[in-house]
Coordinates of C-alpha atoms in Angstrom, one line a residue:
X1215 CA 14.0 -11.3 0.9
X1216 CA 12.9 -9.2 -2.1
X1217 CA 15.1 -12.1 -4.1
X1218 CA 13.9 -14.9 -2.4
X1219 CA 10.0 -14.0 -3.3
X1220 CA 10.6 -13.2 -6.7
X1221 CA 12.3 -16.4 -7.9
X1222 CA 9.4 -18.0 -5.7
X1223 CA 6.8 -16.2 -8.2
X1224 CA 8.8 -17.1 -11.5
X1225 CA 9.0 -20.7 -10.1
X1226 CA 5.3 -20.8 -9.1
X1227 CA 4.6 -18.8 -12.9
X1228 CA 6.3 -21.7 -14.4
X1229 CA 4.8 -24.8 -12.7
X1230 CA 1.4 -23.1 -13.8
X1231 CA 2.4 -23.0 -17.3
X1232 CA 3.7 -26.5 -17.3
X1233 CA 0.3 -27.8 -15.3
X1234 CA -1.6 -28.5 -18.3
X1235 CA 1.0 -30.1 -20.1
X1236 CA 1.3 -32.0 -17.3
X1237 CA -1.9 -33.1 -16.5
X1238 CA -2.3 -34.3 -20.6
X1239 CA 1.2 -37.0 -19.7
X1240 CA -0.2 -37.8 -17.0
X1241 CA -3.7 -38.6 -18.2
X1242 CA -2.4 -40.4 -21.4
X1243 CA 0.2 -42.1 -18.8
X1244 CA -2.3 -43.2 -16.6
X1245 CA -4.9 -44.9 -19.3
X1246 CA -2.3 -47.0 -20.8
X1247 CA -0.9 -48.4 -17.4
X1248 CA -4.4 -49.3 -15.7
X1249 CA -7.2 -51.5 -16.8
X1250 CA -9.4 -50.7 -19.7
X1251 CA -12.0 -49.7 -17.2
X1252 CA -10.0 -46.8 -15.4
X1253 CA -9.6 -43.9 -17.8
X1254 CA -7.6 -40.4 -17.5
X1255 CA -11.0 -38.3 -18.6
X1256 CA -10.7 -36.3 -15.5
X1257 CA -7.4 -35.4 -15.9
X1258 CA -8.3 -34.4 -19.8
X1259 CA -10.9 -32.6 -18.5
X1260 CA -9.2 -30.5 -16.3
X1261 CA -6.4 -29.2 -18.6
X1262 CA -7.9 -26.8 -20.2
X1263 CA -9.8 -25.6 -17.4
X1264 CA -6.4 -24.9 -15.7
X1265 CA -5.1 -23.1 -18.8
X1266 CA -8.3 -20.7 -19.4
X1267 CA -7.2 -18.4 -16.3
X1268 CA -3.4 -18.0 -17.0
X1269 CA -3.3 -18.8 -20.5
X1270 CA -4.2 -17.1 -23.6
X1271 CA -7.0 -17.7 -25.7
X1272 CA -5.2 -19.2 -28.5
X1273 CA -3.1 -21.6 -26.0
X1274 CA -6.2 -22.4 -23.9
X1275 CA -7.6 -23.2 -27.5
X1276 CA -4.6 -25.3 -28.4
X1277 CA -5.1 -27.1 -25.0
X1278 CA -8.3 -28.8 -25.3
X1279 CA -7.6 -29.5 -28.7
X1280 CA -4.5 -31.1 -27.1
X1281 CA -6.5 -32.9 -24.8
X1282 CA -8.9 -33.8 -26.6
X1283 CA -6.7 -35.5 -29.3
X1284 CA -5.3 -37.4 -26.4
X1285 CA -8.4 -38.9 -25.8
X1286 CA -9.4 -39.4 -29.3
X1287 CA -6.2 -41.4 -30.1
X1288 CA -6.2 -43.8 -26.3
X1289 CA -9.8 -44.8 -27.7
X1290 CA -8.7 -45.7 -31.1
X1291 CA -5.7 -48.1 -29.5
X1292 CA -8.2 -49.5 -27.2
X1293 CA -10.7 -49.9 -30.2
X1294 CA -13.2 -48.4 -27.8
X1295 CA -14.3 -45.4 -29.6
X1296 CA -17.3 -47.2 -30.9
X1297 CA -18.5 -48.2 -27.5
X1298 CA -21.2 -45.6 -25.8
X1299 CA -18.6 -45.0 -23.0
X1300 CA -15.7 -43.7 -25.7
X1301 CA -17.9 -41.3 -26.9
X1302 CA -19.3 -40.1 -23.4
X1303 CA -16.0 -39.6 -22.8
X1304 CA -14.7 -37.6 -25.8
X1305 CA -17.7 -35.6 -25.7
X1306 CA -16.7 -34.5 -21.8
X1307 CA -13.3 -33.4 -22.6
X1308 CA -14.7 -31.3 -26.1
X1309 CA -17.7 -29.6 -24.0
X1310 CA -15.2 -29.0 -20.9
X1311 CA -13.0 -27.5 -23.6
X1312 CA -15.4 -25.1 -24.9
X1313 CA -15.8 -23.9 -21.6
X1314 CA -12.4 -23.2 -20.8
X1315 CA -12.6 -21.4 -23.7
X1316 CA -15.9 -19.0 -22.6
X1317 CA -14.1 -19.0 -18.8
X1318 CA -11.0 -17.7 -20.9
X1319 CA -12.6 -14.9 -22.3
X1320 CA -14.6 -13.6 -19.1
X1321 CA -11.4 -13.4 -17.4
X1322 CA -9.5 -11.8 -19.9
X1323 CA -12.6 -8.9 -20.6
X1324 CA -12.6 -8.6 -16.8
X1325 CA -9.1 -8.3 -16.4
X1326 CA -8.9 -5.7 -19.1
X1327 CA -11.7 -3.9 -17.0
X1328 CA -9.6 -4.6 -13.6
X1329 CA -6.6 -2.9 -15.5
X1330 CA -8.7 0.5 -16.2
X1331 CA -9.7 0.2 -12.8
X1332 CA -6.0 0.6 -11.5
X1333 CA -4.6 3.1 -14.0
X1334 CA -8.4 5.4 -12.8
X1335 CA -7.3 4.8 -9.1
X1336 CA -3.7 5.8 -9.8
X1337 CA -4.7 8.7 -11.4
X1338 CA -6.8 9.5 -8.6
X1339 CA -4.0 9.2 -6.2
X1340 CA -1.9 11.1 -8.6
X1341 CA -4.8 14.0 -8.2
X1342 CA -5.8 14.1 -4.6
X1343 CA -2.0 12.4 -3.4
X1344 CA 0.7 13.9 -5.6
X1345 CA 4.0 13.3 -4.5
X1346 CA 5.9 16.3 -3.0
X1347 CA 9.1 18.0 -4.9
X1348 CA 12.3 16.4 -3.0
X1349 CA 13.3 20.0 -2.3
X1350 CA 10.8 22.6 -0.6
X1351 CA 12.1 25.7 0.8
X1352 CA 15.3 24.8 1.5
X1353 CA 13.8 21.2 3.2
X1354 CA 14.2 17.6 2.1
X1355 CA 10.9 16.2 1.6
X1356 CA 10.1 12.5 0.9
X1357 CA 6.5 10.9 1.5
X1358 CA 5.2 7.3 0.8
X1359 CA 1.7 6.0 0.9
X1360 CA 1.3 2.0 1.4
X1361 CA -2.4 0.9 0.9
X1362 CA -3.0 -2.6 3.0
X1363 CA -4.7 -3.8 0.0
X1364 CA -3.3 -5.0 -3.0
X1365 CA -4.1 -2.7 -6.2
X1366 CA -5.4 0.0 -3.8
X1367 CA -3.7 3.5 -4.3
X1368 CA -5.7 5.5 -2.0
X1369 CA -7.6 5.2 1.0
X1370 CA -8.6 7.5 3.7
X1371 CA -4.6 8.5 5.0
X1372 CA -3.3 11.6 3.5
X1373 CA -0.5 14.1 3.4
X1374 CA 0.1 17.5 1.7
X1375 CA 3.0 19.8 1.6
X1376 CA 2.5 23.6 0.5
X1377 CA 5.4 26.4 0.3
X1378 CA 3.5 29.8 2.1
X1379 CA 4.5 32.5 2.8
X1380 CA 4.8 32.1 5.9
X1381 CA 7.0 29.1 5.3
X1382 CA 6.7 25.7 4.3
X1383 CA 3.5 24.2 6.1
X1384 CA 2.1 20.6 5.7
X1385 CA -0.2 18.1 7.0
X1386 CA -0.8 14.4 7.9
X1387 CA -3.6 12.6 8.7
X1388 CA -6.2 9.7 9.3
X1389 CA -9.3 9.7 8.4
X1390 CA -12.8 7.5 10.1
X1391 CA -13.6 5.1 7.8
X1392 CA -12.9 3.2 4.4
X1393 CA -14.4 3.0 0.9
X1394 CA -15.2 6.3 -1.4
X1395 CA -16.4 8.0 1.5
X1396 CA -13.0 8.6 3.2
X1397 CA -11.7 9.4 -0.2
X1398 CA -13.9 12.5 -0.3
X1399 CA -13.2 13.3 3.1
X1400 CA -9.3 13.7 2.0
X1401 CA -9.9 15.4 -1.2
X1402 CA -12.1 17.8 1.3
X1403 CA -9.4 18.1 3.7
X1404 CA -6.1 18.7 1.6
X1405 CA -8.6 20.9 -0.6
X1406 CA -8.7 23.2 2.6
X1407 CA -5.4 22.9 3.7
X1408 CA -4.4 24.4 0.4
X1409 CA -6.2 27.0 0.6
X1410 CA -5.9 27.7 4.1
X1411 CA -2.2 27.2 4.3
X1412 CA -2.1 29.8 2.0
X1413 CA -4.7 32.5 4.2
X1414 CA -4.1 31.7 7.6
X1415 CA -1.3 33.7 9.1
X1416 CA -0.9 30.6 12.0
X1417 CA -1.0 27.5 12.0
X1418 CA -3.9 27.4 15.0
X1419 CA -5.9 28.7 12.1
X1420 CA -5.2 26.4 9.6
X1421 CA -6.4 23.6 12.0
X1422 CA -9.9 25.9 12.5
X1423 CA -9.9 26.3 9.0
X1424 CA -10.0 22.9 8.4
X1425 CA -12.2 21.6 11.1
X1426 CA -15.1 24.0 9.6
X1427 CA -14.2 22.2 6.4
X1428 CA -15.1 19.0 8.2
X1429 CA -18.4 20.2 9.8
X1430 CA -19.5 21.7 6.1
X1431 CA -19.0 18.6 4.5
X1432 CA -20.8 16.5 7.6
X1433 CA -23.8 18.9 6.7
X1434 CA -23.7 18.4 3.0
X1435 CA -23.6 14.5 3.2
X1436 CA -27.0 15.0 5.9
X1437 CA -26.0 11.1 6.8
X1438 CA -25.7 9.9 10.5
X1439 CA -22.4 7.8 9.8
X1440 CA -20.8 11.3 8.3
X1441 CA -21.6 13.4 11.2
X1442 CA -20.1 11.1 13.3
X1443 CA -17.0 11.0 11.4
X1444 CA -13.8 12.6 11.8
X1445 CA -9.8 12.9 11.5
X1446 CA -7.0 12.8 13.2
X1447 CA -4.3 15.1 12.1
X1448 CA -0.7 16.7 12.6
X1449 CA 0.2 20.4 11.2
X1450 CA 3.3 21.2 10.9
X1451 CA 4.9 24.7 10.2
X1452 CA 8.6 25.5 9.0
X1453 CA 9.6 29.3 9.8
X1454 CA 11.7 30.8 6.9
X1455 CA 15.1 31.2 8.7
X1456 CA 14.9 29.9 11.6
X1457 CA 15.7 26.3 12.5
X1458 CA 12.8 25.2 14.4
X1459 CA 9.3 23.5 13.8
X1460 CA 5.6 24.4 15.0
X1461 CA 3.5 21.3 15.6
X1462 CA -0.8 21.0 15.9
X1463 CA -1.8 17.7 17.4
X1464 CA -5.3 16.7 16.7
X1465 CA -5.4 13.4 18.2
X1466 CA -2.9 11.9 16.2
X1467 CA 0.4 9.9 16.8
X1468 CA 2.9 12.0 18.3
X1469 CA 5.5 12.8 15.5
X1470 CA 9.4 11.7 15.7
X1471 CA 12.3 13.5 15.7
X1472 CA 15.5 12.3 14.0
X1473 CA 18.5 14.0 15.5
X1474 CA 22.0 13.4 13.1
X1475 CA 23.6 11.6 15.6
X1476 CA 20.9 8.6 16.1
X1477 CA 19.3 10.1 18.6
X1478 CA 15.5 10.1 18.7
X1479 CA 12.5 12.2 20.6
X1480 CA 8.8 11.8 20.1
X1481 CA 7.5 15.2 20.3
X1482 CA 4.0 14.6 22.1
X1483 CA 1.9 17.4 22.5
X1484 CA 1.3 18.8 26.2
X1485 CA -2.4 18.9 25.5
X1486 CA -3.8 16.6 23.4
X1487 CA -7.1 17.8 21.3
X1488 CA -9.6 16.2 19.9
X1489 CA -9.5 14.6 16.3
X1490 CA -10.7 17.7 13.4
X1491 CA -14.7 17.5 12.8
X1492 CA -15.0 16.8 16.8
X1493 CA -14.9 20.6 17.8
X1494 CA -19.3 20.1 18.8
X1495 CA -18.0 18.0 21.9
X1496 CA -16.1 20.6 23.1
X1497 CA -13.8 23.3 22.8
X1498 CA -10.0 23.0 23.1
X1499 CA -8.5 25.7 21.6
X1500 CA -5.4 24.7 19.6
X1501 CA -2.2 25.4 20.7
X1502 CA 1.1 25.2 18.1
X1503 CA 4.1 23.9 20.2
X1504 CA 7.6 25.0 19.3
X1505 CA 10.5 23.0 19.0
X1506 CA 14.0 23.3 17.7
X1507 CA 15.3 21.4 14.2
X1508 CA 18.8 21.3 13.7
X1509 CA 20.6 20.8 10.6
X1510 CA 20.6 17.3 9.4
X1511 CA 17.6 16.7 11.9
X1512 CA 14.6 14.7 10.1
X1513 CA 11.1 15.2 11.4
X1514 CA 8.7 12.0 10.3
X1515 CA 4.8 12.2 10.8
X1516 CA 3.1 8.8 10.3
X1517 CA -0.1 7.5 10.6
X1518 CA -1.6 4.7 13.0
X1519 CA -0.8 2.3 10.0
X1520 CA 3.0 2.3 11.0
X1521 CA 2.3 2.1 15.0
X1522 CA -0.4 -0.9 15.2
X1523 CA 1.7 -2.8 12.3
X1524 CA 1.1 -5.7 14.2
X1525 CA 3.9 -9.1 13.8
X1526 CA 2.6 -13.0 13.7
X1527 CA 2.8 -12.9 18.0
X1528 CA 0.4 -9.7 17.5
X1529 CA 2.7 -7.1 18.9
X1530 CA 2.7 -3.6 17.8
X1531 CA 5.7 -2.2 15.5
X1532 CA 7.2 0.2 17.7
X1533 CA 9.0 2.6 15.1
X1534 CA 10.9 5.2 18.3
X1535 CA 12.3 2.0 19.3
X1536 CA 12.9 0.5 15.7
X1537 CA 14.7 3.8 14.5
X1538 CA 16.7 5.0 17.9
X1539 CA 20.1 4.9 16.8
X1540 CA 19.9 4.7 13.0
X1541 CA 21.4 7.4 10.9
X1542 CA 19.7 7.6 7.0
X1543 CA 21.6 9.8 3.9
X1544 CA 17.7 11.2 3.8
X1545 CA 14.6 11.2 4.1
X1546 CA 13.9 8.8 1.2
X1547 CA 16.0 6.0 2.3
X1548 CA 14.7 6.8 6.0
X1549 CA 11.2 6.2 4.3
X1550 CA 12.7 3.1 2.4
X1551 CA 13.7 2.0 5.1
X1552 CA 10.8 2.0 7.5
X1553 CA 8.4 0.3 4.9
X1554 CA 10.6 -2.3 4.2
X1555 CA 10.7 -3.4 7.9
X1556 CA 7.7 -2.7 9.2
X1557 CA 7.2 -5.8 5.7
X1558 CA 9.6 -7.9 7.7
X1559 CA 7.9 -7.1 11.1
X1560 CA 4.1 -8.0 9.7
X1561 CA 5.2 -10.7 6.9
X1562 CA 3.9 -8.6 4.2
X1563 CA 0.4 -8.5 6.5
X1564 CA -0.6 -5.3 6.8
X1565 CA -4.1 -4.8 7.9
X1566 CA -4.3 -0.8 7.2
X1567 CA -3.1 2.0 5.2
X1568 CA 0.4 3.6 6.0
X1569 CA 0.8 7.7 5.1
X1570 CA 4.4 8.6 6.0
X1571 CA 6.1 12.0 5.8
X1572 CA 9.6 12.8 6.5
X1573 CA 11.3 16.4 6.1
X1574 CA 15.0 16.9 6.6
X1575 CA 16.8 20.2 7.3
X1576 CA 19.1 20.6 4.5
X1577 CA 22.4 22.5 5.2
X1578 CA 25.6 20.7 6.3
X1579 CA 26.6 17.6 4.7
X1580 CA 24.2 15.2 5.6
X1581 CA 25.7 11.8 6.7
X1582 CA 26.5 8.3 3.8
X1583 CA 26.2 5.4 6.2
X1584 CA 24.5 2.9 4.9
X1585 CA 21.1 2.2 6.3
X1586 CA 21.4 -1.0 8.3
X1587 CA 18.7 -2.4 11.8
X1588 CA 22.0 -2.7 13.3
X1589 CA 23.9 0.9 13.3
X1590 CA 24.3 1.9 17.0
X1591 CA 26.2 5.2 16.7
X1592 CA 28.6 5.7 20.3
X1593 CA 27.8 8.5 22.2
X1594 CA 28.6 11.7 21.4
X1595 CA 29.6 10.2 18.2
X1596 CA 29.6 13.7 15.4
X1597 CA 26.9 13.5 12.8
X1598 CA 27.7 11.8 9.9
X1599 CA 29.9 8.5 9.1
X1600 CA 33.7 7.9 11.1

């Protein structure tokens, strides 16, 4: 598919580049085929317009001038030039030129400034985002962020992984809202995390820690739409030695577990809690729940971008159903993977930003098959390929 689109963009790239040209044969074409009183000035005209957005300023230059010559030279054949209608004409396609040429450099001077824009946003993501070490305390770690909209790094889903000493801890989650205000809401909350990961002998109080974060910041703001915000949110806690996983839920999508041999379980919580900066409604203590990891097993956290991925019929992508069965080399190509169909599933639609976070237990040797929709492993099939 990834083929298919990109010879679709260098064929589309090169009709545009050929469109003026084009449009210059075709106007000088049409002139000298039809009576005297049918003229290609439109088509003159609109050459050079086409060429300011694409082209450079030198070629959009070298269009008009093109075009203009064009008209120039069907006026002299016709021995029109003289007539007021010749030089109503060749006055359009030189003013119509000059603009192109003004249009030219406004979009050039604004895409310069679009281009800071996105090297200031991926540093920004780069800052509050940074992309985890592929090995943490003795885990595989891989993590992908997919914005919904193009040229936009960040948004309001996050995900940080810290080594502790009380083993490797992380965190995924969702934050209310779009725009700069969720971006300070996950600077606040990773802010925390790091600290509190670092503090908090449990993981029940890394959660508090960071729902007081939540209520400071709410404060700070004084507005009506930040005390009503919030964020849902998975913690997650690796013990050192021991081959299990802690999990807080606060309102968030139940995490998945990848078992070697294709197997899958969605480790829901047995009391769900309410979303972090939502603790004035009520109090639900949190709870970490225990479950076993086994070598070669892959935990993935997501957020809601993944789950309500919705296709062209508007069903939901379903990823416990999409991944049952499939064994990954990793947790990058697992990552890989998913993105690339939940692409196929929405047709490159996606309607909101997509955190994912995947940690494998490293240890045995993980299996080589090759990532495919279609690998159904048989039961009690060993981890790993035949």
């Amino acid at each position: 598919m990834a083929d298919v689109e990109q010879r679709n963009g260098y064929g589309a790239r090169r009709f545009l580049r050929m469109l003026p040209v084009l449009m210059i044969v075709g106007g000088v074409t049409y002139d000298l085929l039809t009576p005297a009183y049918y003229t290609g000035v439109p088509l003159f005209a609109a050459a050079p317009l086409v060429a300011a957005p694409f082209f450079s300023w030198i070629n959009t230059l070298l269009t008009g001038i093109t075009a203009s010559l064009a008209e120039l030279s069907l006026h002299l054949y016709d021995n029109t030039l003289t007539q007021s209608a010749g030089y109503t004409e060749l006055t359009t396609v030189v003013t119509v030129s000059l603009l192109a040429l003004l249009i030219n450099r406004v979009v050039r001077r604004s895409g310069r400034r679009l281009a800071s824009a996105r090297v200031i946003a991926e540093a920004a993501q780069r800052a509050v985002l940074p992309t985890p070490a592929e090995m943490i305390g003795g885990l595989h770690i891989a993590a992908r962020y997919e914005a919904a909209l193009a040229d936009a790094f960040i948004g309001g889903d996050l995900y940080a992984v810290q080594d502790t000493p009380y083993g490797v801890r992380l965190v995924v989650g969702d934050v209310r809202g779009k725009g700069l205000g969720a971006v300070e809401t996950v600077a606040v909350i990773i802010g925390a995390f790091r600290e509190a990961a670092e503090q908090e002998s449990s993981l029940e109080g890394v959660a508090e820690r960071l729902e007081r974060a939540l209520v400071r910041e709410a404060k700070r703001r004084g507005s009506l739409d930040t005390f009503e915000g919030f964020a849902t949110a998975v913690l997650a806690e690796f013990p050192r030695g021991r081959g299990a996983v802690r999990l807080v839920n606060r309102g968030h999508p139940e995490p998945l577990m990848l078992r070697g041999d294709g197997r899958l379980d969605a480790l829901a919580p047995r009391e769900y809690a309410l979303p972090l900066g939502m603790g004035e409604l009520g109090e639900w203590p949190d709870r970490a729940e225990e479950y076993p990891l086994p070598v070669g097993s892959t935990l993935l956290i997501y957020t809601d971008g993944l789950s309500e991925a919705r296709d062209a019929a508007g069903d939901f992508y379903d990823p416990a159903v999409r991944l049952t069965g499939r064994i990954f080399p990793g947790p990058g190509e697992l990552l890989d993977a998913l993105v690339d169909d939940v692409r196929r599933h929405t047709g490159g639609g996606a309607t909101d930003d997509m955190a994912l976070l995947a940690v494998t237990r490293a240890g045995e040797r993980r299996p080589t098959r090759r990532r495919t929709m279609s690998v159904v492993p048989q039961p009690g099939a060993p981890d790993g390929p035949p």
